Short mmCIF file of C-alpha atoms and ligand atoms in Angstrom, two decimals:
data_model
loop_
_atom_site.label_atom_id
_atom_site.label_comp_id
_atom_site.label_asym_id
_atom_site.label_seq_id
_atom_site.Cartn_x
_atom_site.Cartn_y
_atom_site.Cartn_z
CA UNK A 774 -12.54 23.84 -33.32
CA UNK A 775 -14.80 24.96 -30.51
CA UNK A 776 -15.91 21.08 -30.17
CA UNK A 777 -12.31 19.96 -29.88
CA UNK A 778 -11.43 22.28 -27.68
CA UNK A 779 -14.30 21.21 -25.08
CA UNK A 780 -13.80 17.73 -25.77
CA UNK A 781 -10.18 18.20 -25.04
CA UNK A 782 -11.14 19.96 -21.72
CA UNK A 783 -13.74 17.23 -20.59
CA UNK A 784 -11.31 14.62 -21.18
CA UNK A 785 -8.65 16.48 -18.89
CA UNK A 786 -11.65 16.95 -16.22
CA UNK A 787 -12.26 12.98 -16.52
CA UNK A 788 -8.21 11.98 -16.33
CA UNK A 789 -8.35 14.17 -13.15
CA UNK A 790 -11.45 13.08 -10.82
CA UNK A 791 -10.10 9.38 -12.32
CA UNK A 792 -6.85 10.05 -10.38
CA UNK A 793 -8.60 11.34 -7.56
CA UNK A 794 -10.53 8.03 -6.95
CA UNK A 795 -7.82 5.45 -8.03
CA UNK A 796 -5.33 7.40 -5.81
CA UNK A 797 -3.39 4.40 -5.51
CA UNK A 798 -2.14 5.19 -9.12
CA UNK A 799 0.73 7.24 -11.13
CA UNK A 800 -0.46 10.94 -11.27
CA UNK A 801 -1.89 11.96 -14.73
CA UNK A 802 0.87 13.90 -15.30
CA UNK A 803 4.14 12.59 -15.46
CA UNK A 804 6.01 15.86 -15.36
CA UNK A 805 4.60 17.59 -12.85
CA UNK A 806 6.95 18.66 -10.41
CA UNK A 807 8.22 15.90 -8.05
CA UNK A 808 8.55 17.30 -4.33
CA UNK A 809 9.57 14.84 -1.61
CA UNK A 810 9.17 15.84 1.92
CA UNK A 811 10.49 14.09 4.98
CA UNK A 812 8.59 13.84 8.39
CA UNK A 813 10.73 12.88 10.97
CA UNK A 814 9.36 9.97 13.17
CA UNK A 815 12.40 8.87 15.12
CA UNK A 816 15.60 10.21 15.44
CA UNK A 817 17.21 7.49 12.62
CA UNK A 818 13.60 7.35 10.80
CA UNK A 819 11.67 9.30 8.91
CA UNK A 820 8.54 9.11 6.64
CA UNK A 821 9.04 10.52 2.97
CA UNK A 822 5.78 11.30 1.04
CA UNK A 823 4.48 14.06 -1.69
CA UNK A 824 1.83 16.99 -1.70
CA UNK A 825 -1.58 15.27 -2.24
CA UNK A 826 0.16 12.15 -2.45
CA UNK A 827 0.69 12.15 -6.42
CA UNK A 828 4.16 10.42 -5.43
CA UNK A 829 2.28 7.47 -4.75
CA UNK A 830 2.70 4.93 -1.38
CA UNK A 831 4.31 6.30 1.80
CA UNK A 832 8.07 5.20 2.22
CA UNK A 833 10.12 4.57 5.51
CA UNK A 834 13.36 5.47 5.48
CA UNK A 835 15.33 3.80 8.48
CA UNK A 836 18.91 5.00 8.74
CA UNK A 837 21.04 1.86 10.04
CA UNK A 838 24.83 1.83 11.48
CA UNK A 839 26.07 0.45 7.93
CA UNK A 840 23.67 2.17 5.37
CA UNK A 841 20.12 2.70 4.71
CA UNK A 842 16.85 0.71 4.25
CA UNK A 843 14.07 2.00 2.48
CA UNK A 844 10.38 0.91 2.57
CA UNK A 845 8.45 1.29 -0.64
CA UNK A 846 9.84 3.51 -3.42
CA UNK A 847 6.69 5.61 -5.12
CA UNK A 848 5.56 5.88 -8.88
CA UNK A 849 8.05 5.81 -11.73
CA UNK A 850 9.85 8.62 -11.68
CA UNK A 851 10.48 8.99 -8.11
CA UNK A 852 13.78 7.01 -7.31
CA UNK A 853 15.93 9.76 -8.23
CA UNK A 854 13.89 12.54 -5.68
CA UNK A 855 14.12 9.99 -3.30
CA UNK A 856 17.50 9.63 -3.64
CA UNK A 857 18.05 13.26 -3.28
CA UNK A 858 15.83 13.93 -0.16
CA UNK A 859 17.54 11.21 1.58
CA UNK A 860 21.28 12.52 0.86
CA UNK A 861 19.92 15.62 3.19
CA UNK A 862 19.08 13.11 5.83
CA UNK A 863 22.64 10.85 5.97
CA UNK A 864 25.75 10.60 4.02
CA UNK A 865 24.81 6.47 4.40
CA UNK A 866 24.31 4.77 1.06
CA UNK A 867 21.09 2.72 0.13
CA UNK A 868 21.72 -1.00 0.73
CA UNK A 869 18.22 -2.54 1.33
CA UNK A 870 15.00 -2.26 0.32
CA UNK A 871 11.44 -3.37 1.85
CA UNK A 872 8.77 -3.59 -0.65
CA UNK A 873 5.10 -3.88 1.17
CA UNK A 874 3.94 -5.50 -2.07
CA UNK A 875 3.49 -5.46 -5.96
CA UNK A 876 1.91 -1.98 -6.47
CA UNK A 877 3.71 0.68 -8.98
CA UNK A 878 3.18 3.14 -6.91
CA UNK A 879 5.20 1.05 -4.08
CA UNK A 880 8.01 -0.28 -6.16
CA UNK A 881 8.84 1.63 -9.08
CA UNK A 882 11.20 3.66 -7.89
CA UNK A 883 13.46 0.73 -7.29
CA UNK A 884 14.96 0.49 -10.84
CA UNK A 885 16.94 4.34 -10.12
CA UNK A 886 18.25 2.89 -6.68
CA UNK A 887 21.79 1.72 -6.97
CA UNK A 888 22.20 -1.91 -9.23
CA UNK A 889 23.75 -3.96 -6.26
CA UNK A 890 20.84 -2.87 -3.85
CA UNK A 891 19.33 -5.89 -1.68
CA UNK A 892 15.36 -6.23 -2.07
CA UNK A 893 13.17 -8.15 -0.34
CA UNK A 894 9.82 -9.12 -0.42
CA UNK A 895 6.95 -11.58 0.84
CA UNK A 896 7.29 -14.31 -1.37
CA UNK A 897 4.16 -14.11 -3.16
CA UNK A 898 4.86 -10.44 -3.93
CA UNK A 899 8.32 -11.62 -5.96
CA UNK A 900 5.48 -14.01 -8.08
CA UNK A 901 3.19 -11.07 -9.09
CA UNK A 902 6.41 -8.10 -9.55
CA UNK A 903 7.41 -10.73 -12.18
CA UNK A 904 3.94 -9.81 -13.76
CA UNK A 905 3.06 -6.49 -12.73
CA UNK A 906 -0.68 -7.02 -13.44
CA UNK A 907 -2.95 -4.33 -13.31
CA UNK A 908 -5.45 -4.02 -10.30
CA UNK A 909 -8.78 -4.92 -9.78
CA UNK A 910 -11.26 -1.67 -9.78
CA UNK A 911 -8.48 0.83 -11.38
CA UNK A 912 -9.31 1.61 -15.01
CA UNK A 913 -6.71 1.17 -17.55
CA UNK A 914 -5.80 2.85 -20.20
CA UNK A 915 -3.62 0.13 -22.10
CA UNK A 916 -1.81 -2.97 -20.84
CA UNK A 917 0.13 -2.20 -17.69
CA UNK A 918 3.58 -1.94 -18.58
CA UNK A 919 5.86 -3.99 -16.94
CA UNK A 920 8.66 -1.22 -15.31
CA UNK A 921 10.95 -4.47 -13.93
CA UNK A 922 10.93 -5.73 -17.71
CA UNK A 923 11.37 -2.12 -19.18
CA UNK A 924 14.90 -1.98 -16.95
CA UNK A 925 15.96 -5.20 -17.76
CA UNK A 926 14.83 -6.98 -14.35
CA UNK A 927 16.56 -4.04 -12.07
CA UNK A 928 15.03 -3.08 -8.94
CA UNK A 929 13.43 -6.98 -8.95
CA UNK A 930 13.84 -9.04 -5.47
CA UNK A 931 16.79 -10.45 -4.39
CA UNK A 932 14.89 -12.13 -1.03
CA UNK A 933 12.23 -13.36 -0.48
CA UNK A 934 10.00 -14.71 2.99
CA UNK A 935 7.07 -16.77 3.89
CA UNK A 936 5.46 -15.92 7.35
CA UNK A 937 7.98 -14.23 9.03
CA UNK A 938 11.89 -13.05 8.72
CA UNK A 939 14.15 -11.40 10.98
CA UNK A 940 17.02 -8.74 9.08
CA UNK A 941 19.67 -6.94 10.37
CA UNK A 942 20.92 -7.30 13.79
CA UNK A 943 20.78 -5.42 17.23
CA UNK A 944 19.29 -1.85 17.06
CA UNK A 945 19.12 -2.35 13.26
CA UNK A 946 17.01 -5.12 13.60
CA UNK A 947 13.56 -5.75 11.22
CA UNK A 948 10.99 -7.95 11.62
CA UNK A 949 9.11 -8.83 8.71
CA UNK A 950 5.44 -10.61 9.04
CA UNK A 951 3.01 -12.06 6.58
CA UNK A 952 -0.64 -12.29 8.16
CA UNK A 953 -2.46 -13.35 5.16
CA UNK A 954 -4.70 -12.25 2.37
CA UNK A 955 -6.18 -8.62 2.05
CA UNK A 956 -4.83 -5.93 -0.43
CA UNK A 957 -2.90 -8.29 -2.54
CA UNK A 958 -1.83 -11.78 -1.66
CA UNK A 959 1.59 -10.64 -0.60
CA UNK A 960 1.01 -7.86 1.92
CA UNK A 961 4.34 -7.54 4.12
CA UNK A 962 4.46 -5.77 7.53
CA UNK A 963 7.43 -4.17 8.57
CA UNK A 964 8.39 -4.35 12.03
CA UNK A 965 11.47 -1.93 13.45
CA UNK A 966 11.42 -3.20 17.35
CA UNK A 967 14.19 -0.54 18.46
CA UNK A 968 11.72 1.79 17.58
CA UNK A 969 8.12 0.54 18.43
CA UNK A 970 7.25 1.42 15.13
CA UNK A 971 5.61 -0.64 11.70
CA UNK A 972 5.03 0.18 8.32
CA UNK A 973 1.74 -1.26 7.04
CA UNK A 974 1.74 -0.48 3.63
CA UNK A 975 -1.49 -0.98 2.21
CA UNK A 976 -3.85 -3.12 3.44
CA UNK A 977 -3.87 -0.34 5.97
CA UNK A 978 -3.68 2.19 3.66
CA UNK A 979 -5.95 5.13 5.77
CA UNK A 980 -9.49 5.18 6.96
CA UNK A 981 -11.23 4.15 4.18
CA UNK A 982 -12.94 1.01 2.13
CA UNK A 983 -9.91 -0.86 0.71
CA UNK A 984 -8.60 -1.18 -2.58
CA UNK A 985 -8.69 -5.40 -2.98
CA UNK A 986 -7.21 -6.37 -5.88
CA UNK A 987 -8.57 -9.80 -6.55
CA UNK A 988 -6.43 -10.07 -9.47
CA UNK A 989 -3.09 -9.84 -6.50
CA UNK A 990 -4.84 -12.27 -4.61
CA UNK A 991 -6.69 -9.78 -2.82
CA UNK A 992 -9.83 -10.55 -0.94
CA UNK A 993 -12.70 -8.96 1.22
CA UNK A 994 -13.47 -12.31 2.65
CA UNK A 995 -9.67 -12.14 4.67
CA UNK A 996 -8.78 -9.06 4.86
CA UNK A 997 -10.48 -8.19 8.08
CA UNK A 998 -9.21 -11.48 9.58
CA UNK A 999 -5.31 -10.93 8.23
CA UNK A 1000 -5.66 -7.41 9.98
CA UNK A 1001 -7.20 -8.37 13.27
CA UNK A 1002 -3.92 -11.31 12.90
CA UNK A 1003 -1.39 -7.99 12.81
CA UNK A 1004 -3.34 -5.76 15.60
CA UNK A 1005 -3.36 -9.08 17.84
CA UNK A 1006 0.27 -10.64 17.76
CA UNK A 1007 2.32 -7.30 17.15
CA UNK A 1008 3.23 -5.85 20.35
CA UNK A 1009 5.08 -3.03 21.55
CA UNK A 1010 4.08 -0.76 18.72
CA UNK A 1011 3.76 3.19 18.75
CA UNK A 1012 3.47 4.31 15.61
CA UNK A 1013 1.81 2.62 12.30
CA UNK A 1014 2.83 3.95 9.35
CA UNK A 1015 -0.04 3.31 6.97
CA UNK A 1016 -0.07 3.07 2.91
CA UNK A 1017 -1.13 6.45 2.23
CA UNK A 1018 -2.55 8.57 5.31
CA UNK A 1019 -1.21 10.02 8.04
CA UNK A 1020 0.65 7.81 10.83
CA UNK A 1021 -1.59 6.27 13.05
CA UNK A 1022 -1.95 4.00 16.35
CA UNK A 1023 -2.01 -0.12 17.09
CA UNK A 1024 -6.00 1.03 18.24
CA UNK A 1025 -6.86 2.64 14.68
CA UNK A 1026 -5.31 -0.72 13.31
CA UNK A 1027 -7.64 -2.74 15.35
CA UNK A 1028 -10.72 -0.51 14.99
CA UNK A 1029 -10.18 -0.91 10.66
CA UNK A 1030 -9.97 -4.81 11.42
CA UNK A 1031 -13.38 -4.33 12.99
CA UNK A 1032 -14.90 -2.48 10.13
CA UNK A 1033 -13.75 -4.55 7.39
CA UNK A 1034 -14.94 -7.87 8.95
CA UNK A 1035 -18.51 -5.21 9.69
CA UNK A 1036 -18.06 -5.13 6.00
CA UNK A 1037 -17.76 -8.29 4.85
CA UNK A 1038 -20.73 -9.56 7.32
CA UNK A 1039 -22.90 -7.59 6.13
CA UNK A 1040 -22.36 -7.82 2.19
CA UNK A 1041 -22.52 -11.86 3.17
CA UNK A 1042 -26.08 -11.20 5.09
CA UNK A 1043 -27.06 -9.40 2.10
CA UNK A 1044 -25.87 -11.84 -0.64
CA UNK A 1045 -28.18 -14.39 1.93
CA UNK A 1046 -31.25 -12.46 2.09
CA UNK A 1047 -30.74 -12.67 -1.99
CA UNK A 1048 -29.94 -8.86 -2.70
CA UNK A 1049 -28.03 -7.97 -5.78
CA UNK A 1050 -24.34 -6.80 -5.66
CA UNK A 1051 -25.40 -3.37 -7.17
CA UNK A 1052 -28.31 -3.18 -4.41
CA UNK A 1053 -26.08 -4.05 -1.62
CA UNK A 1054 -23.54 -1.58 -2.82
CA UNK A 1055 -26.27 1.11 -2.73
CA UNK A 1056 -27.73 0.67 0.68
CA UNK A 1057 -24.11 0.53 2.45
CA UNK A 1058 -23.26 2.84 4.57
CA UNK A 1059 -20.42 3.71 6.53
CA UNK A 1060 -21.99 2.79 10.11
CA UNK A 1061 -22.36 5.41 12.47
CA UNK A 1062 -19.45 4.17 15.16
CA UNK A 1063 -16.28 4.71 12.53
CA UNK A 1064 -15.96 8.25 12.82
CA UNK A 1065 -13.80 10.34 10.14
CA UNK A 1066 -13.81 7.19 7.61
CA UNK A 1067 -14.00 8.83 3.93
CA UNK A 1068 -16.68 8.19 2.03
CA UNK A 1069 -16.59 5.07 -0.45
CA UNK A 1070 -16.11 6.52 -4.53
CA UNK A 1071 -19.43 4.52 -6.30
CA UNK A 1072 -16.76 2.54 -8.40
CA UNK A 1073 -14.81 1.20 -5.22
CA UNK A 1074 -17.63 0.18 -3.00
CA UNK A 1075 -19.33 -2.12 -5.99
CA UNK A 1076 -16.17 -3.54 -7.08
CA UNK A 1077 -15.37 -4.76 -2.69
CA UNK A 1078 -19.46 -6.09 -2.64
CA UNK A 1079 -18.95 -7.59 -5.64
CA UNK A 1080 -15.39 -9.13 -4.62
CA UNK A 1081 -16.97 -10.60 -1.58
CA UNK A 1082 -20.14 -12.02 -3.52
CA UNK A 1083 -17.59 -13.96 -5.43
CA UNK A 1084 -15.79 -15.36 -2.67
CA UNK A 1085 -18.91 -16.09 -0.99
CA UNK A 1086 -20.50 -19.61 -1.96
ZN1 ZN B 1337 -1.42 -0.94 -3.26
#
């Protein structure tokens, strides 16, 4: 009894420091409490996201003349306390939604919004939401389950862009950008001009290593060029909403272009000089000049060097 009971306890202990470093991921428990608090960032915006996070991505919600646009809906589970929080912001109904890419924890939430909702997506996302594969470097526990199949295809994208798309008109106006590979191969910036302001989703998801999920078309090889791409040819921007951090500036875009292409120059150098992925992984450092970047977890850092290895010939 006493050796269930421990086993029982180490397993919790395990499910937890798991969600800690994948914290890209559902929360290990599903019935937990789901509190949704709204940060104002303009007076017709404002930036919805949980307590630790365990809702999952940050969403945008930009209150138009005509209704409401959302960007990025959490974990399953969260549409309806989405829903709710944003009924104490504006009568307005929900008419569009902006998914930053393929993620459950950016686009589950879609299948509680209402059935005739608009959503759109870079068009590579709409390929991989039809699949919904796991990513690269978070453990899973079974075979992903599809949530878009699950409801029947709700919540899937109704339109779709390549490089760039304009929406709405006037003051309502978004401007959506693809810069290339990084997080997945489908990472969409979204661009609201009236109010200097973008929402980066995750290949700018804080001040950290990035998840790449190779098997989204990630890669550690681009992703430092596709975000120098965004920090170069968007102008007149504020405020960056990232993936999962606090709001930041155009500069801390730039400066995390830098560091990723530091990155990937000096995993390449390393693959050169004919180290090992696991050796390169452990003498990697974050360097000295990128101050308050969080440490890499073990498991992330050896699944980027090894990411770039591969892409390296
Ligand atoms: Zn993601």
């Amino acid at each position: 009894m006493k050796r269930i009971i421990l086993l029982a306890s180490l397993v919790g202990v395990g499910a937890l420091s798991l969600g800690v470093a994948a914290f890209q991921q559902p929360p290990a428990n599903p019935n937990a409490p789901k509190v949704v608090e709204a940060q104002k960032l303009r007076d017709n915006l404002y930036m919805l996201n949980s307590p630790g996070q365990n809702g999952g991505g940050n969403t945008a919600v930009f209150i138009r003349t005509d209704g409401i646009t959302l960007v990025d809906t959490k974990n399953p589970g969260w549409g309806q306390p989405i829903i709710a929080k944003v009924k104490e912001l504006s009568p307005k109904p929900i008419t569009q939604i902006i998914n930053t890419h393929t993620h459950g924890d950016h686009v589950s939430g879609n299948v509680e919004m209402p059935v005739n909702v608009e959503v759109i997506v870079q068009v590579n996302t709409a390929e991989n939401m039809k699949e919904m594969r796991g990513a690269t470097g978070i453990a899973q526990t079974g075979p992903p389950t599809n949530i878009f199949k699950v409801n029947n295809g709700r919540g899937m994208p109704t339109k779709t862009f390549k490089d760039k798309m304009k929406v709405n008109k006037g003051a309502d106006e978004i401007d959506l950008y693809y810069f290339g590979r990084g997080h997945t191969n489908g990472d969409a910036w979204v661009v609201f001009p009236a109010l200097r302001l973008m929402h980066a989703g995750d290949i700018f998801s804080g001040k950290n290593i990035p998840l790449l999920d190779a098997n989204n078309g990630g890669s550690g090889v681009e992703i430092g060029n596709t975000l120098e791409k965004a920090a170069k040819s968007v102008k007149n921007i504020d405020t960056v909403i990232t993936g999962h951090s606090t709001t930041m500036t155009m500069a801390d875009l730039a400066e995390y272009a830098q560091f990723n292409k530091d990155f990937m120059t000096s995993v390449q150098a390393a693959k050169k000089a004919g180290k090992s992925a696991d050796e390169t992984a452990k003498n990697w450092k974050i360097p000295e000049k990128y101050k308050g970047y969080a440490a890499p977890a073990e498991a992330r850092l050896k699944a980027n060097v090894q990411i770039v290895y591969d892409e390296t010939k």
